[in-house]
Amino acid sequence: MKKVLTLILLLAFGVGVSFAQEKGKKSREEMRKEFNEFKMKFIAQEIDLKEDQQKQFFELYGQMNEERRKIFEQTRRLERKVKKDPQATEEDYASVSRALTEAKEKDAAIEKKYDAKFSTFLSSKQLFQMKAAEEKFRQKMEEMRHKRGKRK
């Protein structure tokens, strides 16, 4: 039953995103917010959150995602700039490479910080399941992206 519900949610989200893109009515920010809400609900379902854990989880997970997003957004900007610049120097590429490594280090520090916060109300098993659910979600999104790319 859980797998069926997960599949239905993923399909509904995929159709919703596609429809929103076709209509062009939702801003990128609105779509990002909906995506993050969907992801949090998916993870919450996967780790069997109790009702008293849900509010804390959603709030904390949202904060963590926002911190991570900011780090990688800055790095992606640098990366795109260098990729587009035909005059990019060896030093430009080295600088972006360092920034990518530093972003991963900062991301690991954020994850460690939030693991400690999550462990105040999640069991170790739930914390482990959260990490597995994040990876499962990423894989499912990648599969959907790959399938959508084949249809075009």
PDB file of C-alpha atoms in Angstrom:
ATOM      1  CA  MET A   1       0.000   0.000   0.000  1.00  0.00           C
ATOM      2  CA  LYS A   2       2.841   2.355   0.917  1.00  0.00           C
ATOM      3  CA  LYS A   3       4.540   1.807  -2.447  1.00  0.00           C
ATOM      4  CA  VAL A   4       1.285   2.416  -4.320  1.00  0.00           C
ATOM      5  CA  LEU A   5       0.686   5.656  -2.433  1.00  0.00           C
ATOM      6  CA  THR A   6       4.271   6.744  -3.082  1.00  0.00           C
ATOM      7  CA  LEU A   7       3.919   6.014  -6.791  1.00  0.00           C
ATOM      8  CA  ILE A   8       0.609   7.893  -6.967  1.00  0.00           C
ATOM      9  CA  LEU A   9       2.139  10.898  -5.212  1.00  0.00           C
ATOM     10  CA  LEU A  10       5.151  10.921  -7.529  1.00  0.00           C
ATOM     11  CA  LEU A  11       2.977  10.646 -10.631  1.00  0.00           C
ATOM     12  CA  ALA A  12       0.622  13.365  -9.417  1.00  0.00           C
ATOM     13  CA  PHE A  13       3.540  15.638  -8.681  1.00  0.00           C
ATOM     14  CA  GLY A  14       5.123  14.954 -12.069  1.00  0.00           C
ATOM     15  CA  VAL A  15       1.885  15.702 -13.899  1.00  0.00           C
ATOM     16  CA  GLY A  16       1.379  18.820 -11.797  1.00  0.00           C
ATOM     17  CA  VAL A  17       4.847  20.138 -12.560  1.00  0.00           C
ATOM     18  CA  SER A  18       4.474  19.399 -16.270  1.00  0.00           C
ATOM     19  CA  PHE A  19       1.076  21.077 -16.372  1.00  0.00           C
ATOM     20  CA  ALA A  20       2.365  24.122 -14.506  1.00  0.00           C
ATOM     21  CA  GLN A  21       5.289  24.444 -16.886  1.00  0.00           C
ATOM     22  CA  GLU A  22       3.018  24.230 -19.908  1.00  0.00           C
ATOM     23  CA  LYS A  23       0.669  26.886 -18.605  1.00  0.00           C
ATOM     24  CA  GLY A  24       3.522  29.069 -17.388  1.00  0.00           C
ATOM     25  CA  LYS A  25       1.410  30.429 -14.546  1.00  0.00           C
ATOM     26  CA  LYS A  26       3.583  29.456 -11.614  1.00  0.00           C
ATOM     27  CA  SER A  27       6.780  31.210 -10.832  1.00  0.00           C
ATOM     28  CA  ARG A  28       9.987  29.298 -10.346  1.00  0.00           C
ATOM     29  CA  GLU A  29       9.811  30.135  -6.635  1.00  0.00           C
ATOM     30  CA  GLU A  30       6.282  28.727  -6.312  1.00  0.00           C
ATOM     31  CA  MET A  31       7.303  25.547  -8.083  1.00  0.00           C
ATOM     32  CA  ARG A  32      10.383  25.184  -5.863  1.00  0.00           C
ATOM     33  CA  LYS A  33       8.220  25.638  -2.773  1.00  0.00           C
ATOM     34  CA  GLU A  34       5.712  23.024  -3.956  1.00  0.00           C
ATOM     35  CA  PHE A  35       8.522  20.640  -4.837  1.00  0.00           C
ATOM     36  CA  ASN A  36      10.075  21.005  -1.380  1.00  0.00           C
ATOM     37  CA  GLU A  37       6.710  20.483   0.325  1.00  0.00           C
ATOM     38  CA  PHE A  38       6.135  17.377  -1.749  1.00  0.00           C
ATOM     39  CA  LYS A  39       9.614  16.089  -0.909  1.00  0.00           C
ATOM     40  CA  MET A  40       9.092  16.658   2.814  1.00  0.00           C
ATOM     41  CA  LYS A  41       5.740  14.848   2.741  1.00  0.00           C
ATOM     42  CA  PHE A  42       7.326  11.967   0.843  1.00  0.00           C
ATOM     43  CA  ILE A  43      10.117  11.668   3.411  1.00  0.00           C
ATOM     44  CA  ALA A  44       7.711  12.020   6.344  1.00  0.00           C
ATOM     45  CA  GLN A  45       5.668   9.154   4.948  1.00  0.00           C
ATOM     46  CA  GLU A  46       8.753   7.009   4.390  1.00  0.00           C
ATOM     47  CA  ILE A  47       9.970   7.400   7.977  1.00  0.00           C
ATOM     48  CA  ASP A  48       6.538   6.982   9.586  1.00  0.00           C
ATOM     49  CA  LEU A  49       6.529  10.246  11.498  1.00  0.00           C
ATOM     50  CA  LYS A  50       4.188  10.420  14.431  1.00  0.00           C
ATOM     51  CA  GLU A  51       1.811  13.343  14.553  1.00  0.00           C
ATOM     52  CA  ASP A  52       3.786  15.072  17.321  1.00  0.00           C
ATOM     53  CA  GLN A  53       6.995  14.812  15.243  1.00  0.00           C
ATOM     54  CA  GLN A  54       5.585  16.242  12.017  1.00  0.00           C
ATOM     55  CA  LYS A  55       5.592  19.947  12.837  1.00  0.00           C
ATOM     56  CA  GLN A  56       9.161  19.856  14.149  1.00  0.00           C
ATOM     57  CA  PHE A  57      10.294  17.782  11.192  1.00  0.00           C
ATOM     58  CA  PHE A  58       8.762  20.040   8.539  1.00  0.00           C
ATOM     59  CA  GLU A  59      10.128  23.188  10.149  1.00  0.00           C
ATOM     60  CA  LEU A  60      13.639  21.830  10.666  1.00  0.00           C
ATOM     61  CA  TYR A  61      13.856  20.076   7.309  1.00  0.00           C
ATOM     62  CA  GLY A  62      12.766  23.287   5.576  1.00  0.00           C
ATOM     63  CA  GLN A  63      15.493  25.253   7.356  1.00  0.00           C
ATOM     64  CA  MET A  64      18.107  22.673   6.427  1.00  0.00           C
ATOM     65  CA  ASN A  65      17.048  22.650   2.779  1.00  0.00           C
ATOM     66  CA  GLU A  66      17.178  26.429   2.614  1.00  0.00           C
ATOM     67  CA  GLU A  67      20.731  26.512   3.989  1.00  0.00           C
ATOM     68  CA  ARG A  68      21.810  23.847   1.527  1.00  0.00           C
ATOM     69  CA  ARG A  69      20.085  25.571  -1.381  1.00  0.00           C
ATOM     70  CA  LYS A  70      21.886  28.838  -0.738  1.00  0.00           C
ATOM     71  CA  ILE A  71      25.290  27.175  -0.723  1.00  0.00           C
ATOM     72  CA  PHE A  72      24.764  25.267  -3.927  1.00  0.00           C
ATOM     73  CA  GLU A  73      22.981  28.141  -5.670  1.00  0.00           C
ATOM     74  CA  GLN A  74      26.074  30.326  -5.292  1.00  0.00           C
ATOM     75  CA  THR A  75      28.318  27.543  -6.538  1.00  0.00           C
ATOM     76  CA  ARG A  76      26.083  26.785  -9.538  1.00  0.00           C
ATOM     77  CA  ARG A  77      26.182  30.455 -10.522  1.00  0.00           C
ATOM     78  CA  LEU A  78      29.987  30.375 -10.604  1.00  0.00           C
ATOM     79  CA  GLU A  79      29.960  27.102 -12.499  1.00  0.00           C
ATOM     80  CA  ARG A  80      27.552  28.401 -15.177  1.00  0.00           C
ATOM     81  CA  LYS A  81      29.579  31.590 -15.555  1.00  0.00           C
ATOM     82  CA  VAL A  82      32.777  29.681 -16.271  1.00  0.00           C
ATOM     83  CA  LYS A  83      31.042  27.215 -18.605  1.00  0.00           C
ATOM     84  CA  LYS A  84      29.628  30.069 -20.686  1.00  0.00           C
ATOM     85  CA  ASP A  85      32.875  32.024 -20.826  1.00  0.00           C
ATOM     86  CA  PRO A  86      34.977  30.981 -23.820  1.00  0.00           C
ATOM     87  CA  GLN A  87      37.809  33.075 -22.362  1.00  0.00           C
ATOM     88  CA  ALA A  88      37.794  31.240 -19.007  1.00  0.00           C
ATOM     89  CA  THR A  89      41.292  30.759 -17.693  1.00  0.00           C
ATOM     90  CA  GLU A  90      42.886  27.856 -15.908  1.00  0.00           C
ATOM     91  CA  GLU A  91      42.581  29.892 -12.697  1.00  0.00           C
ATOM     92  CA  ASP A  92      38.827  30.386 -13.308  1.00  0.00           C
ATOM     93  CA  TYR A  93      38.369  26.624 -13.561  1.00  0.00           C
ATOM     94  CA  ALA A  94      40.529  26.042 -10.484  1.00  0.00           C
ATOM     95  CA  SER A  95      38.478  28.590  -8.561  1.00  0.00           C
ATOM     96  CA  VAL A  96      35.202  26.884  -9.469  1.00  0.00           C
ATOM     97  CA  SER A  97      36.648  23.491  -8.583  1.00  0.00           C
ATOM     98  CA  ARG A  98      37.631  24.805  -5.149  1.00  0.00           C
ATOM     99  CA  ALA A  99      34.175  26.337  -4.712  1.00  0.00           C
ATOM    100  CA  LEU A 100      32.524  22.996  -5.553  1.00  0.00           C
ATOM    101  CA  THR A 101      34.672  21.192  -2.989  1.00  0.00           C
ATOM    102  CA  GLU A 102      33.996  23.850  -0.359  1.00  0.00           C
ATOM    103  CA  ALA A 103      30.250  23.645  -1.057  1.00  0.00           C
ATOM    104  CA  LYS A 104      30.344  19.896  -0.430  1.00  0.00           C
ATOM    105  CA  GLU A 105      32.253  20.462   2.811  1.00  0.00           C
ATOM    106  CA  LYS A 106      29.741  23.094   3.941  1.00  0.00           C
ATOM    107  CA  ASP A 107      26.882  20.764   2.983  1.00  0.00           C
ATOM    108  CA  ALA A 108      28.401  17.989   5.109  1.00  0.00           C
ATOM    109  CA  ALA A 109      28.701  20.422   8.043  1.00  0.00           C
ATOM    110  CA  ILE A 110      25.061  21.438   7.620  1.00  0.00           C
ATOM    111  CA  GLU A 111      23.994  17.799   7.520  1.00  0.00           C
ATOM    112  CA  LYS A 112      25.951  17.069  10.687  1.00  0.00           C
ATOM    113  CA  LYS A 113      24.459  20.098  12.463  1.00  0.00           C
ATOM    114  CA  TYR A 114      20.914  19.132  11.512  1.00  0.00           C
ATOM    115  CA  ASP A 115      21.448  15.449  12.317  1.00  0.00           C
ATOM    116  CA  ALA A 116      22.045  16.558  15.905  1.00  0.00           C
ATOM    117  CA  LYS A 117      18.861  18.638  15.855  1.00  0.00           C
ATOM    118  CA  PHE A 118      16.775  15.871  14.269  1.00  0.00           C
ATOM    119  CA  SER A 119      18.063  13.352  16.797  1.00  0.00           C
ATOM    120  CA  THR A 120      16.325  15.307  19.593  1.00  0.00           C
ATOM    121  CA  PHE A 121      12.934  14.084  18.330  1.00  0.00           C
ATOM    122  CA  LEU A 122      13.647  11.352  15.759  1.00  0.00           C
ATOM    123  CA  SER A 123      14.918   7.900  16.593  1.00  0.00           C
ATOM    124  CA  SER A 124      18.219   6.763  15.107  1.00  0.00           C
ATOM    125  CA  LYS A 125      16.228   4.454  12.873  1.00  0.00           C
ATOM    126  CA  GLN A 126      14.100   7.351  11.607  1.00  0.00           C
ATOM    127  CA  LEU A 127      17.199   9.456  10.988  1.00  0.00           C
ATOM    128  CA  PHE A 128      18.704   6.614   8.967  1.00  0.00           C
ATOM    129  CA  GLN A 129      15.421   6.138   7.093  1.00  0.00           C
ATOM    130  CA  MET A 130      15.303   9.881   6.347  1.00  0.00           C
ATOM    131  CA  LYS A 131      18.657   9.687   4.591  1.00  0.00           C
ATOM    132  CA  ALA A 132      17.528   6.607   2.648  1.00  0.00           C
ATOM    133  CA  ALA A 133      14.252   8.353   1.735  1.00  0.00           C
ATOM    134  CA  GLU A 134      16.140  11.401   0.456  1.00  0.00           C
ATOM    135  CA  GLU A 135      18.179   9.170  -1.829  1.00  0.00           C
ATOM    136  CA  LYS A 136      15.077   7.254  -2.932  1.00  0.00           C
ATOM    137  CA  PHE A 137      13.342  10.538  -3.746  1.00  0.00           C
ATOM    138  CA  ARG A 138      16.361  11.770  -5.701  1.00  0.00           C
ATOM    139  CA  GLN A 139      16.470   8.549  -7.696  1.00  0.00           C
ATOM    140  CA  LYS A 140      12.753   8.683  -8.487  1.00  0.00           C
ATOM    141  CA  MET A 141      13.047  12.285  -9.646  1.00  0.00           C
ATOM    142  CA  GLU A 142      16.009  11.335 -11.814  1.00  0.00           C
ATOM    143  CA  GLU A 143      14.008   8.461 -13.330  1.00  0.00           C
ATOM    144  CA  MET A 144      11.120  10.808 -14.101  1.00  0.00           C
ATOM    145  CA  ARG A 145      13.481  13.355 -15.656  1.00  0.00           C
ATOM    146  CA  HIS A 146      15.081  10.619 -17.749  1.00  0.00           C
ATOM    147  CA  LYS A 147      11.693   9.285 -18.924  1.00  0.00           C
ATOM    148  CA  ARG A 148      10.466  12.768 -19.761  1.00  0.00           C
ATOM    149  CA  GLY A 149      13.644  13.393 -21.759  1.00  0.00           C
ATOM    150  CA  LYS A 150      13.055  10.249 -23.821  1.00  0.00           C
ATOM    151  CA  ARG A 151       9.520  11.363 -24.727  1.00  0.00           C
ATOM    152  CA  LYS A 152      10.665  14.650 -26.224  1.00  0.00           C
TER     153      LYS A 152
END
